[in-house]
mmCIF file of C-alpha atoms and ligand atoms in Angstrom:
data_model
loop_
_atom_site.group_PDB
_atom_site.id
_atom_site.type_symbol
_atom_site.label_atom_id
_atom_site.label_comp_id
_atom_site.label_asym_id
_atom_site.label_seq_id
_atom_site.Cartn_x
_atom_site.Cartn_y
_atom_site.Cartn_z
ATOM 1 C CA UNK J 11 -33.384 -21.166 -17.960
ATOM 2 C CA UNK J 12 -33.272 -22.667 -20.996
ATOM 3 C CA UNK J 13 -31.373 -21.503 -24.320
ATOM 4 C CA UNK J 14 -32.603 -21.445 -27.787
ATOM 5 C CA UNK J 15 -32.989 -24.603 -29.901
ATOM 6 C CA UNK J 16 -34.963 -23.277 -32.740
ATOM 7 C CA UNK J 17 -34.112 -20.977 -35.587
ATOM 8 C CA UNK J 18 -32.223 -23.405 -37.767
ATOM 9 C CA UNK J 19 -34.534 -25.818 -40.886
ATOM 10 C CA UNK J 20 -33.543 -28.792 -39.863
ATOM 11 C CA UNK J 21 -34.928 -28.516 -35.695
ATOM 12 C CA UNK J 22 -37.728 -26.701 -36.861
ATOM 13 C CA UNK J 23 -38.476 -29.514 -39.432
ATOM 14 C CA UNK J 24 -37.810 -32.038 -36.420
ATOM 15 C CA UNK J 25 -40.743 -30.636 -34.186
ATOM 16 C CA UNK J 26 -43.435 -30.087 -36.930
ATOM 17 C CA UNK J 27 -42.816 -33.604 -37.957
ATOM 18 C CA UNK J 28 -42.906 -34.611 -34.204
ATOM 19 C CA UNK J 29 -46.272 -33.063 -33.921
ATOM 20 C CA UNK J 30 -47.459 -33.560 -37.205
ATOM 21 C CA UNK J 31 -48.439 -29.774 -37.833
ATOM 22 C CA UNK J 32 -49.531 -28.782 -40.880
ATOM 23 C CA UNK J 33 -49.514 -25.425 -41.745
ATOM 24 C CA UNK J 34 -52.632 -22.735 -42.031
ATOM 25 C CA UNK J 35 -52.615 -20.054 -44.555
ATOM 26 C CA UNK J 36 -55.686 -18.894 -43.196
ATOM 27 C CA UNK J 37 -53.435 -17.774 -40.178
ATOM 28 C CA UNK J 38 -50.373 -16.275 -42.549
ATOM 29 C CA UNK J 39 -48.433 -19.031 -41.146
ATOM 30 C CA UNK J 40 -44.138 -18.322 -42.477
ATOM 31 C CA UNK J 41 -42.099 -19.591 -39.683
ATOM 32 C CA UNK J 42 -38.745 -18.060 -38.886
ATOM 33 C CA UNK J 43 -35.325 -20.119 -39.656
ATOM 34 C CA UNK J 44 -32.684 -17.952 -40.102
ATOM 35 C CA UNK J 45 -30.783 -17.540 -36.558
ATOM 36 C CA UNK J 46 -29.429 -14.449 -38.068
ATOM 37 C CA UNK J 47 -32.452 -12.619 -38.491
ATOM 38 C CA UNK J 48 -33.583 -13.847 -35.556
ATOM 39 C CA UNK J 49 -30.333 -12.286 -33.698
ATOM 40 C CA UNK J 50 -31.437 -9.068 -35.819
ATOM 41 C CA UNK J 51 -34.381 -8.988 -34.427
ATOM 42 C CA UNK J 52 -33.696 -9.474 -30.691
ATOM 43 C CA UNK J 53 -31.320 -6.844 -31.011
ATOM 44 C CA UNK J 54 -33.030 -4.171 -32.588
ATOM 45 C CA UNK J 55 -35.792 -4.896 -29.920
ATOM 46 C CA UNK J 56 -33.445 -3.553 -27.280
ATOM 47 C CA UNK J 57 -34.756 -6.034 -24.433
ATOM 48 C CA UNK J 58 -33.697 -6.494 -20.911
ATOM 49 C CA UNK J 59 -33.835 -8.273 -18.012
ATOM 50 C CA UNK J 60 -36.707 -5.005 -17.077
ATOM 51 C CA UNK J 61 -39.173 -5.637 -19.524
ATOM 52 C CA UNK J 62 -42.097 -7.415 -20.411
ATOM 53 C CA UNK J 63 -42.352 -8.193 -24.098
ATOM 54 C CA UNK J 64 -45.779 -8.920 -25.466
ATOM 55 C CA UNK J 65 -45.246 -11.445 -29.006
ATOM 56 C CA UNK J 66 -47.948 -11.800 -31.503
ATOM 57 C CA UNK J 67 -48.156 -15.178 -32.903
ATOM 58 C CA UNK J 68 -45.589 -17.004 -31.594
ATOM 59 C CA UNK J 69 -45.807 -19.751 -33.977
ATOM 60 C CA UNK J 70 -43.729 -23.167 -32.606
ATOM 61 C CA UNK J 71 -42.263 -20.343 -30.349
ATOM 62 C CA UNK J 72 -38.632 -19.695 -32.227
ATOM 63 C CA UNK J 73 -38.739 -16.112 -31.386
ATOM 64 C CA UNK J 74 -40.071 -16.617 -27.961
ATOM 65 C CA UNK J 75 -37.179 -18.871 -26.895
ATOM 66 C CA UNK J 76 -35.042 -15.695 -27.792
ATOM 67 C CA UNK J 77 -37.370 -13.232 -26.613
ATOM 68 C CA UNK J 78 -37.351 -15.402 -23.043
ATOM 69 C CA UNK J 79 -33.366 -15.387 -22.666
ATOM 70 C CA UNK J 80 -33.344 -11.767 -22.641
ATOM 71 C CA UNK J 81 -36.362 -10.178 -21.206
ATOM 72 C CA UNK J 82 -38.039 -10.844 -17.759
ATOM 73 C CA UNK J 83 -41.346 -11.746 -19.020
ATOM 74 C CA UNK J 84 -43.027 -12.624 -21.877
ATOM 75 C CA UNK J 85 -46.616 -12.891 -22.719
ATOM 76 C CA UNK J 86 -46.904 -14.795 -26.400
ATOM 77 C CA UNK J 87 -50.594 -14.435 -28.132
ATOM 78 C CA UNK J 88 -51.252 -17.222 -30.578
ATOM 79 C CA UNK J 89 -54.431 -18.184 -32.633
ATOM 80 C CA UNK J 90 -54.126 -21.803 -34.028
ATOM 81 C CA UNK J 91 -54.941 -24.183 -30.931
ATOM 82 C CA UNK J 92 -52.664 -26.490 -32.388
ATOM 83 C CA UNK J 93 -49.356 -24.620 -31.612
ATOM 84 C CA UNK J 94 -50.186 -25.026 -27.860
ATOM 85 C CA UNK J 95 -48.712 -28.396 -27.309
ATOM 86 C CA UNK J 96 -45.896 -27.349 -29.280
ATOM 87 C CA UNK J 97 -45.230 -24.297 -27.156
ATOM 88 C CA UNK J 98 -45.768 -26.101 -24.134
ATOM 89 C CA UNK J 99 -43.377 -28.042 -25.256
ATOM 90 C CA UNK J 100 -40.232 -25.741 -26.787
ATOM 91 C CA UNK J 101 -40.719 -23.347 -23.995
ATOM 92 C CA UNK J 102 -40.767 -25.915 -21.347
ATOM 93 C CA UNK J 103 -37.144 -24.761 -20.335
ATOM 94 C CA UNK J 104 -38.752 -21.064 -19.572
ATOM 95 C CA UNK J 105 -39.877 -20.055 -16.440
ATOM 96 C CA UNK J 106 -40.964 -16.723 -17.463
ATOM 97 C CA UNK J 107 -43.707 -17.297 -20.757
ATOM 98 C CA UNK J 108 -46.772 -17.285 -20.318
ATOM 99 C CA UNK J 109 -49.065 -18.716 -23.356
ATOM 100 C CA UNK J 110 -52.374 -17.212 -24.182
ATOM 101 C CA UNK J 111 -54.578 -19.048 -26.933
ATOM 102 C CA UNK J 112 -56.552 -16.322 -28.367
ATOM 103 C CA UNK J 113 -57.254 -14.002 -31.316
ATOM 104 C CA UNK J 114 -54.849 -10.807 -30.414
ATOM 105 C CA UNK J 115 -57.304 -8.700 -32.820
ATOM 106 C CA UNK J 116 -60.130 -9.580 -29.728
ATOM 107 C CA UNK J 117 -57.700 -9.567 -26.519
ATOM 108 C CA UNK J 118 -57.618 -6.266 -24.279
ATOM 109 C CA UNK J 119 -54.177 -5.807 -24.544
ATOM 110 C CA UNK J 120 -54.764 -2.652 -21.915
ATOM 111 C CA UNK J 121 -56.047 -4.827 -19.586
ATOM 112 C CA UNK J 122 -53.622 -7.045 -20.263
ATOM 113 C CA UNK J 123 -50.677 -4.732 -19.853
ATOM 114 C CA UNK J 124 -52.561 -3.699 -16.544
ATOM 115 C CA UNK J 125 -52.474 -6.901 -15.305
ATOM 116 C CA UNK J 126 -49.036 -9.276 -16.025
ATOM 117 C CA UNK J 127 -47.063 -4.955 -15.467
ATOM 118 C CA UNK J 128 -48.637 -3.082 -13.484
ATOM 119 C CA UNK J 129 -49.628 -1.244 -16.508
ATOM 120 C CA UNK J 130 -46.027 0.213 -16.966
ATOM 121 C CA UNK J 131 -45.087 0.401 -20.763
ATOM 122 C CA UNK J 132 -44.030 -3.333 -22.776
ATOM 123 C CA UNK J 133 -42.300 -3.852 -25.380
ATOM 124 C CA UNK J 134 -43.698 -5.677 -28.781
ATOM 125 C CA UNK J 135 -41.853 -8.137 -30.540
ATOM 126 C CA UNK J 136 -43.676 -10.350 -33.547
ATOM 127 C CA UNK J 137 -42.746 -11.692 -37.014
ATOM 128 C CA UNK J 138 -46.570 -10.343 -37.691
ATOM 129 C CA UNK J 139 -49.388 -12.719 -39.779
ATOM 130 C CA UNK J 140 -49.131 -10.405 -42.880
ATOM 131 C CA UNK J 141 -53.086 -10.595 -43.307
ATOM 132 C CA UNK J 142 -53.704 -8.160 -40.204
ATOM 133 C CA UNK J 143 -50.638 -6.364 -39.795
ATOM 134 C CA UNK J 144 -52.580 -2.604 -40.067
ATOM 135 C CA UNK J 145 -55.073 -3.479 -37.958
ATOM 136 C CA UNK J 146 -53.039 -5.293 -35.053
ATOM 137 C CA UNK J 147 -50.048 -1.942 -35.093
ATOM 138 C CA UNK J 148 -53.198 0.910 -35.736
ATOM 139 C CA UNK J 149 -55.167 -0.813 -32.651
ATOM 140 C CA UNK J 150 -51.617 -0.733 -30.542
ATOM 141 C CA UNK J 151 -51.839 3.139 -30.963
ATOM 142 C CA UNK J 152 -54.969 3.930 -31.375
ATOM 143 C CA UNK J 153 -55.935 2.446 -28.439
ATOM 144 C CA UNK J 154 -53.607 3.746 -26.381
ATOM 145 C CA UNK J 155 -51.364 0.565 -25.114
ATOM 146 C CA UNK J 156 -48.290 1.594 -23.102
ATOM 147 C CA UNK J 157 -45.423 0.584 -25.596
ATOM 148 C CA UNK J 158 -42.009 1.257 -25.623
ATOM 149 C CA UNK J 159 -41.564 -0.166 -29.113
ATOM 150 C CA UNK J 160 -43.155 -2.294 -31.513
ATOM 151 C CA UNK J 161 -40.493 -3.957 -33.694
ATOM 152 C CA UNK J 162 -41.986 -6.095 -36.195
ATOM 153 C CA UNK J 163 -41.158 -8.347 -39.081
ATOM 154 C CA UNK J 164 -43.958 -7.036 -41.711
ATOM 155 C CA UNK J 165 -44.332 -7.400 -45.859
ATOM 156 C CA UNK J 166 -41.125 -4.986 -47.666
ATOM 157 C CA UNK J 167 -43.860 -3.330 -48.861
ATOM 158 C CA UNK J 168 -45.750 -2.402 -46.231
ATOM 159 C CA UNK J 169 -42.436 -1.328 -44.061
ATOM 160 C CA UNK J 170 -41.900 1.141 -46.772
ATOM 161 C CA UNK J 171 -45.488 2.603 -46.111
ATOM 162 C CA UNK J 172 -44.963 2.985 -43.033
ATOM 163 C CA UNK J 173 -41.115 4.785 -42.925
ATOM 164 C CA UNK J 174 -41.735 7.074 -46.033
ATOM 165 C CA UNK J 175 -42.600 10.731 -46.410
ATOM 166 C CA UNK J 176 -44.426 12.800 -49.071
ATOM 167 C CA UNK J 177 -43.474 12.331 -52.498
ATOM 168 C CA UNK J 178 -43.281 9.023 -52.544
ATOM 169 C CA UNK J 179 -45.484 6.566 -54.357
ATOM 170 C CA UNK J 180 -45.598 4.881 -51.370
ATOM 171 C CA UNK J 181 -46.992 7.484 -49.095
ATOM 172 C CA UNK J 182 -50.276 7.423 -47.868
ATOM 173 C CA UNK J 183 -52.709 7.435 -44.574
ATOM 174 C CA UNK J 184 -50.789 4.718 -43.241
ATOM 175 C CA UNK J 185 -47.574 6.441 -43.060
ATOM 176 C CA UNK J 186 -48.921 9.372 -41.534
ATOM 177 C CA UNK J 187 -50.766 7.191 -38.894
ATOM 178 C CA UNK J 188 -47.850 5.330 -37.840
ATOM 179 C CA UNK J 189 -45.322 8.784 -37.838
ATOM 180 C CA UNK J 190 -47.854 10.337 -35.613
ATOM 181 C CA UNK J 191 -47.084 7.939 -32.977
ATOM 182 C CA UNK J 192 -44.011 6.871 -33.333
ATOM 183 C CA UNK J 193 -40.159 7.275 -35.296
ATOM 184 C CA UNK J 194 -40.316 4.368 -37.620
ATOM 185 C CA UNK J 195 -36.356 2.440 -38.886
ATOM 186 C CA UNK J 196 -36.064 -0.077 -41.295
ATOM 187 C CA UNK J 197 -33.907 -2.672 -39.334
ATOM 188 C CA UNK J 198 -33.130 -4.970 -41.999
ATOM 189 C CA UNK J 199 -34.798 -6.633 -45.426
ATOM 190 C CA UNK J 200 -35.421 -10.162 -45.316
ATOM 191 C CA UNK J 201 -35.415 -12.368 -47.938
ATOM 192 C CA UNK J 202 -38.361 -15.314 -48.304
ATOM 193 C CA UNK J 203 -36.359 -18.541 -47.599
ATOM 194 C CA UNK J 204 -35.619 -17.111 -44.172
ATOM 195 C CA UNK J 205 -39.164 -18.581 -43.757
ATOM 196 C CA UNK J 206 -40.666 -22.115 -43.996
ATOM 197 C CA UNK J 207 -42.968 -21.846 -45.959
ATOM 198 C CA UNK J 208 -41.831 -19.355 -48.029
ATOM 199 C CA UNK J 209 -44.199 -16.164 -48.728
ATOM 200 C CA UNK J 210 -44.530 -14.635 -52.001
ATOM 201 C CA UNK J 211 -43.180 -11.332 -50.768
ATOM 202 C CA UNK J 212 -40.021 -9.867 -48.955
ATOM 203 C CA UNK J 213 -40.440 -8.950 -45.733
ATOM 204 C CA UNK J 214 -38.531 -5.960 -43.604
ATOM 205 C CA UNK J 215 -38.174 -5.633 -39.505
ATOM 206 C CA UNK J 216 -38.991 -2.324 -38.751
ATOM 207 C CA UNK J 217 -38.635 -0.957 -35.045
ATOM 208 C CA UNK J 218 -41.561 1.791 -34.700
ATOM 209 C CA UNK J 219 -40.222 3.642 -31.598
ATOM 210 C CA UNK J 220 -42.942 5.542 -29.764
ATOM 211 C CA UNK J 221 -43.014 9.777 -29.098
ATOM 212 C CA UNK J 222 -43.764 10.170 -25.898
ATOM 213 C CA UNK J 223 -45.518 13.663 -27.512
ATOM 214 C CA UNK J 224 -46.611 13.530 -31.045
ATOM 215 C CA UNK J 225 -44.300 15.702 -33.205
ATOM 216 C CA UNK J 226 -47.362 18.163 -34.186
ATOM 217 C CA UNK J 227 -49.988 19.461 -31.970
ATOM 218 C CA UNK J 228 -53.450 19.365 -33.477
ATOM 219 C CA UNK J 229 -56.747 20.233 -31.744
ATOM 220 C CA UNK J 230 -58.889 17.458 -33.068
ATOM 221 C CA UNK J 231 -56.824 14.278 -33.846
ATOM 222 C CA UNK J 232 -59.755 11.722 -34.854
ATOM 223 C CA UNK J 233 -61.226 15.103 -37.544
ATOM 224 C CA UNK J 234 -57.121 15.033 -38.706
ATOM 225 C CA UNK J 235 -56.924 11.613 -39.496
ATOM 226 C CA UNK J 236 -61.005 11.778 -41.430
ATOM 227 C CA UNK J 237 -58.798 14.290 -43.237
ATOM 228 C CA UNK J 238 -55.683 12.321 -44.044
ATOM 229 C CA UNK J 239 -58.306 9.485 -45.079
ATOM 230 C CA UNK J 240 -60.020 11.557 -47.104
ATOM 231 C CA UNK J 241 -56.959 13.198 -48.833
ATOM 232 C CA UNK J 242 -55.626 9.186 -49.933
ATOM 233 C CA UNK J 243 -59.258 7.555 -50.813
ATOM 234 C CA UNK J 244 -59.236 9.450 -54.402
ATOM 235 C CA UNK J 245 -55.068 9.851 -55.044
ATOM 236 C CA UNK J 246 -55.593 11.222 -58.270
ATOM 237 C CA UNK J 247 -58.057 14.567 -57.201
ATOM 238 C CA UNK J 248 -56.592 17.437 -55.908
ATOM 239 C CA UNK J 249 -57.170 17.798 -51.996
ATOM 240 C CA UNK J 250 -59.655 19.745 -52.306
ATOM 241 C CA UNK J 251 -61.677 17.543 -54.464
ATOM 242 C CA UNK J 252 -60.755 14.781 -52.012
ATOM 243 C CA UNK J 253 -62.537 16.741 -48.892
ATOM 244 C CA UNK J 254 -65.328 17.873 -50.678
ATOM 245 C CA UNK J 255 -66.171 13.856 -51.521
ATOM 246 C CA UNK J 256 -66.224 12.564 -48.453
ATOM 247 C CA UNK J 257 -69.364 11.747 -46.544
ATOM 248 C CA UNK J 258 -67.196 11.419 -43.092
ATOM 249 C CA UNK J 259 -66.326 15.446 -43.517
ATOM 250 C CA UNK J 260 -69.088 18.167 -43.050
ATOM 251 C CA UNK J 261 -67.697 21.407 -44.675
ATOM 252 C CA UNK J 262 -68.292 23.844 -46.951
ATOM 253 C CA UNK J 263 -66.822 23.853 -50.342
ATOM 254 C CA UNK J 264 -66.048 27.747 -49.447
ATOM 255 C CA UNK J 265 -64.581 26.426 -46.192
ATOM 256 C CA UNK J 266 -62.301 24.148 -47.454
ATOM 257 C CA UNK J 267 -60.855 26.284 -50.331
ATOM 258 C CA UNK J 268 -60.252 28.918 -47.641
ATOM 259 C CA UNK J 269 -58.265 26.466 -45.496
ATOM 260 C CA UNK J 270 -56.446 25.229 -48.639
ATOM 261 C CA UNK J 271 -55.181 29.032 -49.591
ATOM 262 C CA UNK J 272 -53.968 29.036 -45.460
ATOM 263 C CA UNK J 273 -51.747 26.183 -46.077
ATOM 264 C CA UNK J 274 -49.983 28.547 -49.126
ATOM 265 C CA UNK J 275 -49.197 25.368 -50.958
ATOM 266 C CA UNK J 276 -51.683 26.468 -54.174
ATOM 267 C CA UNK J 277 -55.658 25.117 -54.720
ATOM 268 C CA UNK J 278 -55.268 22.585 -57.006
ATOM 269 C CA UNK J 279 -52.593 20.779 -54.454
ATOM 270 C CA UNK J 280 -52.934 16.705 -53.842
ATOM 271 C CA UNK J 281 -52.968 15.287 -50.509
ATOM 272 C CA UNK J 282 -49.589 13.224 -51.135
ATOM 273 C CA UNK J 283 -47.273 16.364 -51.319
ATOM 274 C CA UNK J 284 -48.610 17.246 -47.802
ATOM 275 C CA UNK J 285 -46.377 16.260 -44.482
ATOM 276 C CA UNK J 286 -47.772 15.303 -41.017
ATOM 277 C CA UNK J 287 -47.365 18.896 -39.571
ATOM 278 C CA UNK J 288 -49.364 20.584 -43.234
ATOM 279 C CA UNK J 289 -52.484 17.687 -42.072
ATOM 280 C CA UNK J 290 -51.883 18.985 -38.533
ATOM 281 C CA UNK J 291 -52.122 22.868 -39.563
ATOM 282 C CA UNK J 292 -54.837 22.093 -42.200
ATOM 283 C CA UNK J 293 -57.651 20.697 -39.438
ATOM 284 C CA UNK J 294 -56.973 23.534 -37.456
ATOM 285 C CA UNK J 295 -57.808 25.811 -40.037
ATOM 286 C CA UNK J 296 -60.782 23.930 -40.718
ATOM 287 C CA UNK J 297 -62.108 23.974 -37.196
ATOM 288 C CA UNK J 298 -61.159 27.967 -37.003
ATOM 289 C CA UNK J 299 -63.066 28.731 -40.159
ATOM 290 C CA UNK J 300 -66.342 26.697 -38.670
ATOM 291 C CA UNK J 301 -65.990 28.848 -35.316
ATOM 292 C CA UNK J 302 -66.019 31.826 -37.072
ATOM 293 C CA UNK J 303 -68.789 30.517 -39.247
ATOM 294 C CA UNK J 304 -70.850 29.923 -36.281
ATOM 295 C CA UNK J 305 -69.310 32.489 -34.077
ATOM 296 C CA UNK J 306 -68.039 30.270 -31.471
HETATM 297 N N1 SAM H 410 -43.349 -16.142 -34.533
HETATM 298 C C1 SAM H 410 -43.304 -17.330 -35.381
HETATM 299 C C2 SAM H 410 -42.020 -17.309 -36.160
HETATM 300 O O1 SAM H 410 -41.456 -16.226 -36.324
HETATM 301 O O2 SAM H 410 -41.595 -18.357 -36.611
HETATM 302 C C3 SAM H 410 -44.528 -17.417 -36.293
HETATM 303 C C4 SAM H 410 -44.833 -16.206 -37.150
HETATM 304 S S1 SAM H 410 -46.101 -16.465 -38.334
HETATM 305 C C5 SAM H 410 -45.672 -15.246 -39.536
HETATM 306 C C6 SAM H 410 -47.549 -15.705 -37.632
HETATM 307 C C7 SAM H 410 -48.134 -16.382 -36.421
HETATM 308 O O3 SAM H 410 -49.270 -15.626 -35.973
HETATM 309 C C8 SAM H 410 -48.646 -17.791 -36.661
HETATM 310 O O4 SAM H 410 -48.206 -18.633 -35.629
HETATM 311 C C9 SAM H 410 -50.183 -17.658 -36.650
HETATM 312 O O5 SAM H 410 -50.847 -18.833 -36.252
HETATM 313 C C10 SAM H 410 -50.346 -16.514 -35.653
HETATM 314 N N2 SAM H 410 -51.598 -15.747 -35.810
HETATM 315 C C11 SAM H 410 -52.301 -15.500 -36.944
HETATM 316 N N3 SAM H 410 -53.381 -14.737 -36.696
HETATM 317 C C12 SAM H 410 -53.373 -14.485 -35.356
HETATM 318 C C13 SAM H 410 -54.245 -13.757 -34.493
HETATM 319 N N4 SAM H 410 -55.326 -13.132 -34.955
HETATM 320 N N5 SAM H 410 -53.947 -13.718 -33.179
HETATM 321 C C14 SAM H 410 -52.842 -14.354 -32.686
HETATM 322 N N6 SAM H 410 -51.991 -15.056 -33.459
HETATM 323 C C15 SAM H 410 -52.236 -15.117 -34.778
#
């Protein structure tokens, strides 16, 4: 088995030279060269010899020549057909990668999961293409994947989202999402010449452990999160306001006033000062005041 030979400027300069890569920003292409980070990383990923690690965008495959020394398998997902000869060749020492050339946004990672582990949970590892980073973590929840952990390098900005709680400027439908499925941590901040080419932004790796139970129990989750969506598309109108807007949510002004006064938080509350378990307890009396209404 081989050990890693990327992570430094000068060896990742070497094989992009070699290969005469150039560089798509189409494809939010910052490649890792900061052994440091990359130690960060591995570490915070908790991987072993037991698991299967799934990485998205592998790039010239720095990470994966980590990722490969400690786990026993890893499947690496990578858009830009011109990586694969690269990857072929810095993973040529590993025995246990297997390269897919596809568009992770349009893979069945289910199936996937189903097939190369016997559909037992993996566990995610990826220094993310900034442009789809929602999308690519939403879809690894929403569609139910069997994950351990998803511990990602994503913009500073958007790790923030994702870790912080009402209150914040920063809080919104995307932290809720993520805290219904999982304990986010802010493993470390990363500065931009940790990356070739730099990005404009500063990045953060944030593990996203998942529940195995979300933390609240709600009897409609897709209605809960029309609700959180609803509550963030117009930040400046009180909740209620926010409801009665959308076209995705079918209630009566009456209704929604009446659920409002349940929560005992006031009328003319915003959606921001709400936590997870106030959304939870919120649809619930939504759906209770409709059953009544109809007498179901
Ligand atoms: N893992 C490498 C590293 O850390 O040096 C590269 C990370 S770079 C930020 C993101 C990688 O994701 C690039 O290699 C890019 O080509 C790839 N990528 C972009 N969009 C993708 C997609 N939809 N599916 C799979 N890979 C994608």
């Amino acid at each position: 088995m081989g050990r890693p030979t990327l992570g430094n400027p000068q060896n990742t300069i070497e094989i992009l030279q070699k290969y005469r890569f150039s560089f798509q920003k189409k494809f939010g292409q910052n490649f890792l060269i900061d052994t440091h980070v990359l130690d960060k990383i591995i570490c915070a990923a908790d991987i072993g010899k037991d698991d299967m690690v799934l990485e998205i965008g592998p790039g010239i495959g720095t990470m994966t020549q980590y990722l490969a020394a400690a786990a026993g398998k890893v499947i690496a997902v990578e858009i830009d057909k011109n990586l694969i000869p690269i990857l072929e060749d810095t993973l040529a020492g590993y025995d246990n990668v297997r390269i897919l050339n596809e568009d992770i946004l349009k893979v069945d990672i289910r199936e996937l999961v189903e097939k190369e582990n016997g559909g037992n949970p993996i566990k995610v590892v990826a220094n993310l293409p900034y442009y789809i980073t929602t999308p690519i973590i939403m879809g690894l929840f929403e569609e139910h994947v069997p994950v351990v952990s998803i511990t990602v390098m994503v913009q500073k900005e958007v790790a923030d989202r994702m870790q912080t709680g009402p209150g914040s400027k920063d809080y919104g439908a995307l932290s809720l999402a993520v805290q219904y499925y999982a304990e986010p941590y802010i493993v470390a901040n990363v500065p931009p010449n940790c990356f070739m080419p730099r990005p404009k932004v500063g990045s953060a790796v944030i593990r996203l452990t998942r529940y195995e139970k979300p933390p609240v129990k709600v009897s409609d989750e897709r209605l809960m999160f029309d609700i959180i969506r609803a509550s963030f598309n117009q930040r400046r109108k009180t909740l209620a306001n926010g409801l009665n807007n959308s076209d995705k949510l079918d209630f009566s002004k009456e209704a929604i006033m009446k659920a409002i006064e349940c929560l005992g938080k006031g009328s003319g509350v915003r959606g921001e000062a709400l936590a997870l378990s106030d959304f939870a307890r919120l649809t619930d009396f939504l759906i209770l005041g409709n059953q009544s209404r109809t007498g179901n």
